[in-house]
Tab-separated table of C-alpha atoms and ligand atoms in Angstrom:
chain	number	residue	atom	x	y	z
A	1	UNK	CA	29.378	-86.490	26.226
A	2	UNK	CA	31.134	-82.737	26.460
A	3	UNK	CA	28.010	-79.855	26.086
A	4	UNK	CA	27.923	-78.557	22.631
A	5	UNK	CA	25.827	-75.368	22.016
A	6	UNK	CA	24.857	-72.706	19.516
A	7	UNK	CA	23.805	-69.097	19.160
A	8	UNK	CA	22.119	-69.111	15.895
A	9	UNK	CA	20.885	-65.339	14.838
A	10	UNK	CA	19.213	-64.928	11.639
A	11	UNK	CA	20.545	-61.431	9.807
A	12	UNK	CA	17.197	-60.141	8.956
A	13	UNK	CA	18.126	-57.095	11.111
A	14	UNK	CA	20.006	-55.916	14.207
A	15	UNK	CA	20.057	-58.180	17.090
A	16	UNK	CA	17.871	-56.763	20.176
A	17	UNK	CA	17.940	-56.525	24.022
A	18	UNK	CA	15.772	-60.208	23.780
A	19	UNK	CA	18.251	-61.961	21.492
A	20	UNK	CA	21.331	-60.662	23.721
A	21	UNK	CA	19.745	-62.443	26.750
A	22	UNK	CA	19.048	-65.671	24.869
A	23	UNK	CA	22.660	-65.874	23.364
A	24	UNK	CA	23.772	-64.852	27.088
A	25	UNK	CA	21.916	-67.417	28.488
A	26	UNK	CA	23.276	-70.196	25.465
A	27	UNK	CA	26.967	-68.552	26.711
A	28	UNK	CA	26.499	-69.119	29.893
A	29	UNK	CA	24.955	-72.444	30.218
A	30	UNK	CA	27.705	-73.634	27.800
A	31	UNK	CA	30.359	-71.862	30.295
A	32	UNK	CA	28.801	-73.569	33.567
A	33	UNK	CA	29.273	-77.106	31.647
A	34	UNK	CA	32.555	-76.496	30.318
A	35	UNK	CA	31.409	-76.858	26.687
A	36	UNK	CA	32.004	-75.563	23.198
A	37	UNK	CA	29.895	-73.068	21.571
A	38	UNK	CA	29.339	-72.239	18.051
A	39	UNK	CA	28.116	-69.364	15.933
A	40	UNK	CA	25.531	-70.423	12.937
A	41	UNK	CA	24.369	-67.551	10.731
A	42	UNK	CA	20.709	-68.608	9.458
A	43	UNK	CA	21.255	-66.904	6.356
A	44	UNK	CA	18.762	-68.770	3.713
A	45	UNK	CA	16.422	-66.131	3.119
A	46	UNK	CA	18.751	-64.556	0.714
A	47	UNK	CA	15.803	-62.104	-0.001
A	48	UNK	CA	15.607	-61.078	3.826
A	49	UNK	CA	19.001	-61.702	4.895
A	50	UNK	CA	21.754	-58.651	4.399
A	51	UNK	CA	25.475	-59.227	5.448
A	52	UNK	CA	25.371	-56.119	7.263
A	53	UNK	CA	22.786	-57.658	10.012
A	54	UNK	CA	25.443	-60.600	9.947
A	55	UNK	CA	28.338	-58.386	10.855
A	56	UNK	CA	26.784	-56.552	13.314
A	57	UNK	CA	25.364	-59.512	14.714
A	58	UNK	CA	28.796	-60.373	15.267
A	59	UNK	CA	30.202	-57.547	16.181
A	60	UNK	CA	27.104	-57.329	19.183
A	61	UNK	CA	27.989	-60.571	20.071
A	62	UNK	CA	31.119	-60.160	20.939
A	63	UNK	CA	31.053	-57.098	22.279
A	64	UNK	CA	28.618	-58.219	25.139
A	65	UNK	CA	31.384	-60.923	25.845
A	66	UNK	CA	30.298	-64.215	23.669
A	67	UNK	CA	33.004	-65.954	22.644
A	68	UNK	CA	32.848	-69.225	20.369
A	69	UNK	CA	34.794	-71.469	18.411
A	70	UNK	CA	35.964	-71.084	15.181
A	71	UNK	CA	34.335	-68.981	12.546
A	72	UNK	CA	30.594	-68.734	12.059
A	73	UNK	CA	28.794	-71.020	9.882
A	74	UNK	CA	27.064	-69.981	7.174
A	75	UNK	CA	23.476	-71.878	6.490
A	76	UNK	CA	24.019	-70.867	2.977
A	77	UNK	CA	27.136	-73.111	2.603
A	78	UNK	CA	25.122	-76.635	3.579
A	79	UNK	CA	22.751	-77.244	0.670
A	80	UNK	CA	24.267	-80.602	0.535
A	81	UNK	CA	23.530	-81.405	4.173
A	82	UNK	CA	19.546	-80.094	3.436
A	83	UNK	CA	18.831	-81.678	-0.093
A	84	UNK	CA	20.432	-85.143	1.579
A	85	UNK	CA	17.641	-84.981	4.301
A	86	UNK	CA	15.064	-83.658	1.833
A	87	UNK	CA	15.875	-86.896	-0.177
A	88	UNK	CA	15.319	-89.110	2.652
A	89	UNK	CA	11.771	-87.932	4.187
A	90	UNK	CA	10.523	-88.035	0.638
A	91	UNK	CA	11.631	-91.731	0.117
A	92	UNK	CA	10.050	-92.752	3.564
A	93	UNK	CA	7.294	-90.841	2.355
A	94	UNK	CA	6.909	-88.442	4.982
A	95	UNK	CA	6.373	-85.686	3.225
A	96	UNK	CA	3.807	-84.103	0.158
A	97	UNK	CA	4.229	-81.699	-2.734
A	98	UNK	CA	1.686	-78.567	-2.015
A	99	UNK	CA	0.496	-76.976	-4.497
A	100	UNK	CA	-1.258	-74.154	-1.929
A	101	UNK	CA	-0.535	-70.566	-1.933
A	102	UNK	CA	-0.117	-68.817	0.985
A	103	UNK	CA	-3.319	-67.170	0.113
A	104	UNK	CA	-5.324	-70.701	-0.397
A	105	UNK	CA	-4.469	-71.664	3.110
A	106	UNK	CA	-6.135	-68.253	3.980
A	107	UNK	CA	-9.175	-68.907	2.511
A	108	UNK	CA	-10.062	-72.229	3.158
A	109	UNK	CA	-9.372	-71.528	6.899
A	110	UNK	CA	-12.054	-71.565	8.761
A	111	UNK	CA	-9.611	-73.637	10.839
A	112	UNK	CA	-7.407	-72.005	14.236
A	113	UNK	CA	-4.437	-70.890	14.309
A	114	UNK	CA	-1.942	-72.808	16.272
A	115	UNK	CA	-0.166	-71.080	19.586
A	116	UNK	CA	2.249	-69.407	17.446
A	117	UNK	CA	-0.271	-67.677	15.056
A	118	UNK	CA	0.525	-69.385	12.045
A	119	UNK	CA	-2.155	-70.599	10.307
A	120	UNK	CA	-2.629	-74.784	10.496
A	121	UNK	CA	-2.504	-76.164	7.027
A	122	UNK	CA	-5.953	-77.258	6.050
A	123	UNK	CA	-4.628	-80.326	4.691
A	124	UNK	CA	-5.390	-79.600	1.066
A	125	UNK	CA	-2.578	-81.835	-0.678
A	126	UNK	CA	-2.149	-84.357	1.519
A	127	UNK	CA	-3.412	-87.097	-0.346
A	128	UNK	CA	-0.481	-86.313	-2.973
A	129	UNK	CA	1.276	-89.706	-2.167
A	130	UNK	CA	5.160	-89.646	-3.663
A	131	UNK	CA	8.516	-90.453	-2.966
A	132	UNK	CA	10.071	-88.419	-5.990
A	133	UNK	CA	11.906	-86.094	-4.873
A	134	UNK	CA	11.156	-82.981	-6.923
A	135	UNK	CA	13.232	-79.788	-5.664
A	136	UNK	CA	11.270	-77.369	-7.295
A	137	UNK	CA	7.960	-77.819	-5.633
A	138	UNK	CA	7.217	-76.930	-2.039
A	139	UNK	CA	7.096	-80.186	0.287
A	140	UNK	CA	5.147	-80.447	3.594
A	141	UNK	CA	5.712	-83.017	6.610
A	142	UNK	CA	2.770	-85.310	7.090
A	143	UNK	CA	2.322	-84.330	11.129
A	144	UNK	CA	0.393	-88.065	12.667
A	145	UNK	CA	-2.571	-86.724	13.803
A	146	UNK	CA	-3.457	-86.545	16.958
A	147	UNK	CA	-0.218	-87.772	18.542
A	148	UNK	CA	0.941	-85.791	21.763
A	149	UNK	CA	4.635	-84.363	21.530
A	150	UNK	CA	6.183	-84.544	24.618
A	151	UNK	CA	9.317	-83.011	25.636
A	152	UNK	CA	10.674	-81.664	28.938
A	153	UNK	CA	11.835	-78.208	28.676
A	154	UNK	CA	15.152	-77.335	31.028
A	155	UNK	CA	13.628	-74.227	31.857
A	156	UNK	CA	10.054	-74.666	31.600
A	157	UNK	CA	9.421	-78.042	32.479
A	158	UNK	CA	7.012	-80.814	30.595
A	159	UNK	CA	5.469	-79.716	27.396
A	160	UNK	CA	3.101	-81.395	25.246
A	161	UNK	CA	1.730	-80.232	21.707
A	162	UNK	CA	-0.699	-82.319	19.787
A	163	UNK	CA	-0.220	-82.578	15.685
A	164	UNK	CA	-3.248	-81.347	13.638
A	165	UNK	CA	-4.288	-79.241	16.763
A	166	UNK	CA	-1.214	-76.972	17.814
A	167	UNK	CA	0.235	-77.288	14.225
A	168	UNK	CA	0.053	-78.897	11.266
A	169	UNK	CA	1.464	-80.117	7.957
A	170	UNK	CA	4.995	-77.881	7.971
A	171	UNK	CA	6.261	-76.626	5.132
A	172	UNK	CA	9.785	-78.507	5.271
A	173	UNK	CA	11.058	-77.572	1.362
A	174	UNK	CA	10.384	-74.583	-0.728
A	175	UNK	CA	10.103	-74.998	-4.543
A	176	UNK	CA	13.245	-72.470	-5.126
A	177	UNK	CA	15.535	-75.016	-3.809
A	178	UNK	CA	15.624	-73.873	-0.100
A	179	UNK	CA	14.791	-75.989	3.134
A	180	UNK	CA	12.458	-74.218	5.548
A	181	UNK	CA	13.829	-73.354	8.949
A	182	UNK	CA	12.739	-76.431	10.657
A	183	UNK	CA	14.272	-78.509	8.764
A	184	UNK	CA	17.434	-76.657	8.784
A	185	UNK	CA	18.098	-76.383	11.973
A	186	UNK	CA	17.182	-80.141	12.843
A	187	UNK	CA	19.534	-81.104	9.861
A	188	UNK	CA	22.430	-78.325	11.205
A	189	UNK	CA	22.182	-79.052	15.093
A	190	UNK	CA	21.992	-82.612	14.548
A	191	UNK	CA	25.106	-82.603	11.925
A	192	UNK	CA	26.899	-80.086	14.372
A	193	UNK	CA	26.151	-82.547	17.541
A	194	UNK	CA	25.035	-79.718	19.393
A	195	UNK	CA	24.257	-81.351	22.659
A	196	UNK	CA	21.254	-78.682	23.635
A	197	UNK	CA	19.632	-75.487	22.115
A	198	UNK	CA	18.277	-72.616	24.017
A	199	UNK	CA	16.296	-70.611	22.176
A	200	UNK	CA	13.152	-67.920	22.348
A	201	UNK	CA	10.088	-69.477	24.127
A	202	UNK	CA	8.414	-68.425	20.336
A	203	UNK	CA	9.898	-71.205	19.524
A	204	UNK	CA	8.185	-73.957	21.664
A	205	UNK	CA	6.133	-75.495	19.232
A	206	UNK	CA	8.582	-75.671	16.537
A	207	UNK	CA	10.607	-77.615	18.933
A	208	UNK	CA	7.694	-80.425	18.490
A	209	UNK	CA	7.763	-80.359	15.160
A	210	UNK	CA	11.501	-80.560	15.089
A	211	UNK	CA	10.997	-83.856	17.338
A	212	UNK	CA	9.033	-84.887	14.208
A	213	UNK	CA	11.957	-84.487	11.623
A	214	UNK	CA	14.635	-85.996	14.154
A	215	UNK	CA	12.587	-88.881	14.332
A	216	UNK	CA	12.232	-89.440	10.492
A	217	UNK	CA	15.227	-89.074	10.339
A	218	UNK	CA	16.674	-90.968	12.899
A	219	UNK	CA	19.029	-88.881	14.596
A	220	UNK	CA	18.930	-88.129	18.247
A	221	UNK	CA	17.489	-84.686	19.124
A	222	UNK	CA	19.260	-82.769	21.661
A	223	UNK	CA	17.949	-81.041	25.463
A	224	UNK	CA	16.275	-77.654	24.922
A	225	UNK	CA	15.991	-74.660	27.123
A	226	UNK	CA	13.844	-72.585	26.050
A	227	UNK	CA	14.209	-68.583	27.457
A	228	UNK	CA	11.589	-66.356	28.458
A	229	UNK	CA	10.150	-63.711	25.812
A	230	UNK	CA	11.270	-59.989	26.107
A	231	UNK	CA	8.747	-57.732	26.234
A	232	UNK	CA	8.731	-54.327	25.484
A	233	UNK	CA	7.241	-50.976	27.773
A	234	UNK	CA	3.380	-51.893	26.249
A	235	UNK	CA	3.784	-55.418	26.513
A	236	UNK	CA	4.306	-56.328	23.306
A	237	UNK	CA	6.853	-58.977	21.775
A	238	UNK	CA	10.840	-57.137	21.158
A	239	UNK	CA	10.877	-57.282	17.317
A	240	UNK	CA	13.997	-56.485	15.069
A	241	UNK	CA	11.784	-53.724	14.149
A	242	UNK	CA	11.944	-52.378	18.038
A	243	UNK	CA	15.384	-50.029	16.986
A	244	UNK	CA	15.503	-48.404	20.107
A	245	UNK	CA	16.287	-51.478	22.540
A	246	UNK	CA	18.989	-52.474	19.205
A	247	UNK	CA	22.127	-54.001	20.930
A	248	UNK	CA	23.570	-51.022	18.591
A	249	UNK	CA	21.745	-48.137	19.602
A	250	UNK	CA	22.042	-49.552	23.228
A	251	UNK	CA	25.778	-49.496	22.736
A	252	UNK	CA	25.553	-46.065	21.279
A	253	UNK	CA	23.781	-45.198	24.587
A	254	UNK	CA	26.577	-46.149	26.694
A	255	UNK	CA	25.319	-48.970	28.085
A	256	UNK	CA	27.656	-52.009	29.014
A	257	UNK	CA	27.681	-55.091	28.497
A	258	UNK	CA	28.029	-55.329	32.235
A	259	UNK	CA	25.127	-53.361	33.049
A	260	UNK	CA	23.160	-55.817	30.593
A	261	UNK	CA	24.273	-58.772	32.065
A	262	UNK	CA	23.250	-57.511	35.501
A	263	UNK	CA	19.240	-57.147	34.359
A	264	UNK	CA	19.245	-60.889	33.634
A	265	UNK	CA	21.123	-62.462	35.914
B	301	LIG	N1	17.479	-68.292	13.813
B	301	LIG	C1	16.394	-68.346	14.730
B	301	LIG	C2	16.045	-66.959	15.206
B	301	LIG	O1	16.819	-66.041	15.043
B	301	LIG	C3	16.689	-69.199	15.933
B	301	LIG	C4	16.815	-70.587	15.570
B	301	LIG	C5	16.955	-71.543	16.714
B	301	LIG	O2	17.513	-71.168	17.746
B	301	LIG	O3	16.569	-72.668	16.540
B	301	LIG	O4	14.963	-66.782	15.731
């Protein structure tokens, strides 16, 4: 099977010094197998998302030498692909309608947070048992718990998250008609036959719970490679909200794209 990968920024602002290395890193490992690479725009938070963080995004990314085939996907443009999944984890009954605000889940915590500091659903709703497939509601995936997800990671090796205690119950479908990001990009890399995704090590655990939805859904998830966090001069996490180290101010700095490449390889 010929390596398929993706770069996959989402335009909630300009791409930084941590992003470039990841899609470098996607570019390269594409290059070194002689595969195709492709360009998806996460674009479904049309409150968050602007079109000029998705033209500069492409702009940045070519100008530090990515190249990929065809035109960029939109997220936007797949409902179809989304509500068809949506449809079928609700009829195998993987999933629950949650009534919980974001500040319910707050309050009833006395529960941890999983690794990635999001809160782990205190399991309010999940006796809601149905297979109806109501759009406008927000849907959560029923994580089995205390099962071990195990995946090796090309980069860092063996990993293993357990449901209900690293994470659990996902949101998977928001009640205005929009798929959360896990299920997106399991729906999208799996429809796209992306062969493997390498992504920000933030995104470790969502791997597991994307393991989750591929298996629901049958399809066959693809190898990951996960790339080491950026951090900035006090140690902290390179945000979108870190302007400075931009791709675009960079640029405006005179750096090169060579230069770049040369701190990460
Ligand atoms: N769109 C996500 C981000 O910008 C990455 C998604 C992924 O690689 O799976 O963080």
């Amino acid at each position: 099977m010929s390596y398929r990968g993706r770069i996959a920024p989402t335009p909630t602002g300009y791409l930084h010094l941590g992003h470039a290395r990841t899609f470098w890193t996607a570019h390269d490992r594409c290059k070194a197998a002689n595969g195709t690479l492709f360009f998806r725009n996460e674009n479904l938070d049309a409150n968050r998302c602007k079109a000029e963080y998705q033209q500069a995004a492409i702009e940045d990314c070519r100008w530090l030498g990515i190249e990929w085939e065809g035109e960029p996907l939109n997220q936007s443009t797949r409902t179809q692909y989304y509500q068809k999944a949506f449809k079928e984890l609700c009829e195998t009954g993987c999933l629950y309608p949650c009534t919980c605000s974001r500040k319910d889940i707050q309050e009833a915590l006395a529960a941890p947070h999983g690794d990635d500091g999001e809160a782990i659903y205190p399991g309010t709703c999940r006796q809601l048992v149905t297979t109806a497939d109501n759009q406008s509601a927000n849907w959560r995936f029923r994580v089995p718990e205390g099962e071990k997800i195990e995946f090796e990671d090309a980069h860092f090796g063996p990993q293993s998250f357990t449901c209900g205690v690293d994470f659990g119950d996902f949101p998977v479908w928001q009640k205005n008609g929009v798929p959360s990001y896990q299920l997106a990009v399991v729906v999208d890399d799996a429809e796209m036959g992306i062969t493997e995704v390498v992504r920000g090590a933030d995104l470790l655990i969502s791997t597991a719970r994307q393991l989750l939805l591929y298996r629901a859904l049958s399809l066959t998830p693809p190898n990951f490679y996960h790339c080491e966090l950026m951090l900035d001069e006090v140690g902290e996490r390179l945000a979108k909200r870190n302007d400075a180290l931009s791709l675009c101010s960079l640029r405006n700095q005179g750096k090169t794209p060579k230069e770049l490449q040369s701190e990460w390889t």
